[in-house]
CSV table of C-alpha atoms in Angstrom, one decimal:
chain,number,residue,atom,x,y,z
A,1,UNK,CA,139.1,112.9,-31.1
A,2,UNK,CA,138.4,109.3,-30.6
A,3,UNK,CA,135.5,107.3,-32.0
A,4,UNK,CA,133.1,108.0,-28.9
A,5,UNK,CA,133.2,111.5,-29.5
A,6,UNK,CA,131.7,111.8,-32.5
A,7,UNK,CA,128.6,111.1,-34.0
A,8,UNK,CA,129.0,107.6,-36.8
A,9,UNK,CA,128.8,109.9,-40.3
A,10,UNK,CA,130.8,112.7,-39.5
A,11,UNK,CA,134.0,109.3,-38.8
A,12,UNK,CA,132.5,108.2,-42.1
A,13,UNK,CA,133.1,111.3,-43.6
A,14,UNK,CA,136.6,111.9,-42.1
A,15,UNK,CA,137.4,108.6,-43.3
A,16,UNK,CA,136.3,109.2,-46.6
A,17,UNK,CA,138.3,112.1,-46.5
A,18,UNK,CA,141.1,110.7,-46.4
A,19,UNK,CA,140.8,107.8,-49.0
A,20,UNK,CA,139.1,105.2,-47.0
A,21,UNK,CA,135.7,103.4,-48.3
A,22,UNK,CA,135.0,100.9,-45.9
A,23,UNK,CA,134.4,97.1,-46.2
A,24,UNK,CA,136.5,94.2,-46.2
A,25,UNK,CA,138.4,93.6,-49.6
A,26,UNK,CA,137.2,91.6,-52.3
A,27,UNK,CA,138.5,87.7,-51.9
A,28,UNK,CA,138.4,87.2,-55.5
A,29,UNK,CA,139.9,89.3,-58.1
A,30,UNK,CA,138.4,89.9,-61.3
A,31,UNK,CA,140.3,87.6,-63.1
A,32,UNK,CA,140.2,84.8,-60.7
A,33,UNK,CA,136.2,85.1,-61.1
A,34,UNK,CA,136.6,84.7,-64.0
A,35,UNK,CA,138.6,81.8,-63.6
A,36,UNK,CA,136.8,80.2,-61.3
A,37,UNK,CA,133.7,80.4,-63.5
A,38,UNK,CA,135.6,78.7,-66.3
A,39,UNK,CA,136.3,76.1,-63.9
A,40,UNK,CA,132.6,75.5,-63.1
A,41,UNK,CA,131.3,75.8,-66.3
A,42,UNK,CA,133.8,73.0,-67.4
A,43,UNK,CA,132.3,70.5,-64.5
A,44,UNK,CA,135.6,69.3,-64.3
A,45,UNK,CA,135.8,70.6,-60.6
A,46,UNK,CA,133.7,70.4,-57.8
A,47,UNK,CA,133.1,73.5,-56.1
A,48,UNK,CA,134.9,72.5,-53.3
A,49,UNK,CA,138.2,71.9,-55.7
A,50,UNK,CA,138.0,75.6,-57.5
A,51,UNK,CA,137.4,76.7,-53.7
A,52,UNK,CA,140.4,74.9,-52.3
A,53,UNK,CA,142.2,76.8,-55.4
A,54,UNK,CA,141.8,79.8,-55.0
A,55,UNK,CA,142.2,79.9,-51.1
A,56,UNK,CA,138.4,80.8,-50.5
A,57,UNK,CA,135.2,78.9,-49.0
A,58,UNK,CA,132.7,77.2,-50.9
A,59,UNK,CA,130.0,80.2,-50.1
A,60,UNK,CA,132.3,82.4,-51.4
A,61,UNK,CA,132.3,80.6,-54.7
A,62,UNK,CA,129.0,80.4,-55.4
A,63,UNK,CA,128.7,84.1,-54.3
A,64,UNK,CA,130.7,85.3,-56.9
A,65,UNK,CA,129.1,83.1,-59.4
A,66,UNK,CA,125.8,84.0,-58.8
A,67,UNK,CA,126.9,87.6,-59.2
A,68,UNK,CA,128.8,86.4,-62.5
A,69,UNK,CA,125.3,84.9,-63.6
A,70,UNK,CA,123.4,88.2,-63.5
């Protein structure tokens, strides 16, 4: 069976079948957000710095901060 052959939810549902869930993995680990909101919150770090930290872009940063903020 290849991907051509069938119709996009029925893959889904094989996939999900066998433990997958699609989607890239988080970036950021729990922790680290956490982290990296201390950081901020501190202002002793530009964005740019906590980004360069934690191996990430700046967009990244400020994604998981805004979803912190909520």
């Amino acid at each position: 069976m290849t991907g051509s052959d069938s119709s996009p939810p029925a893959v889904l549902a094989a996939a999900r079948s066998r433990g997958r869930s699609g989607g890239q993995k988080p970036k950021l680990g729990p922790r680290q957000v956490q982290l990296g909101s201390e950081m901020y919150d501190s202002c002793e770090l530009a964005v740019q710095q906590i980004a360069d930290e934690f191996g990430v872009s700046r967009p990244t940063i400020y994604r998981h901060l805004d979803k912190t903020a909520e």
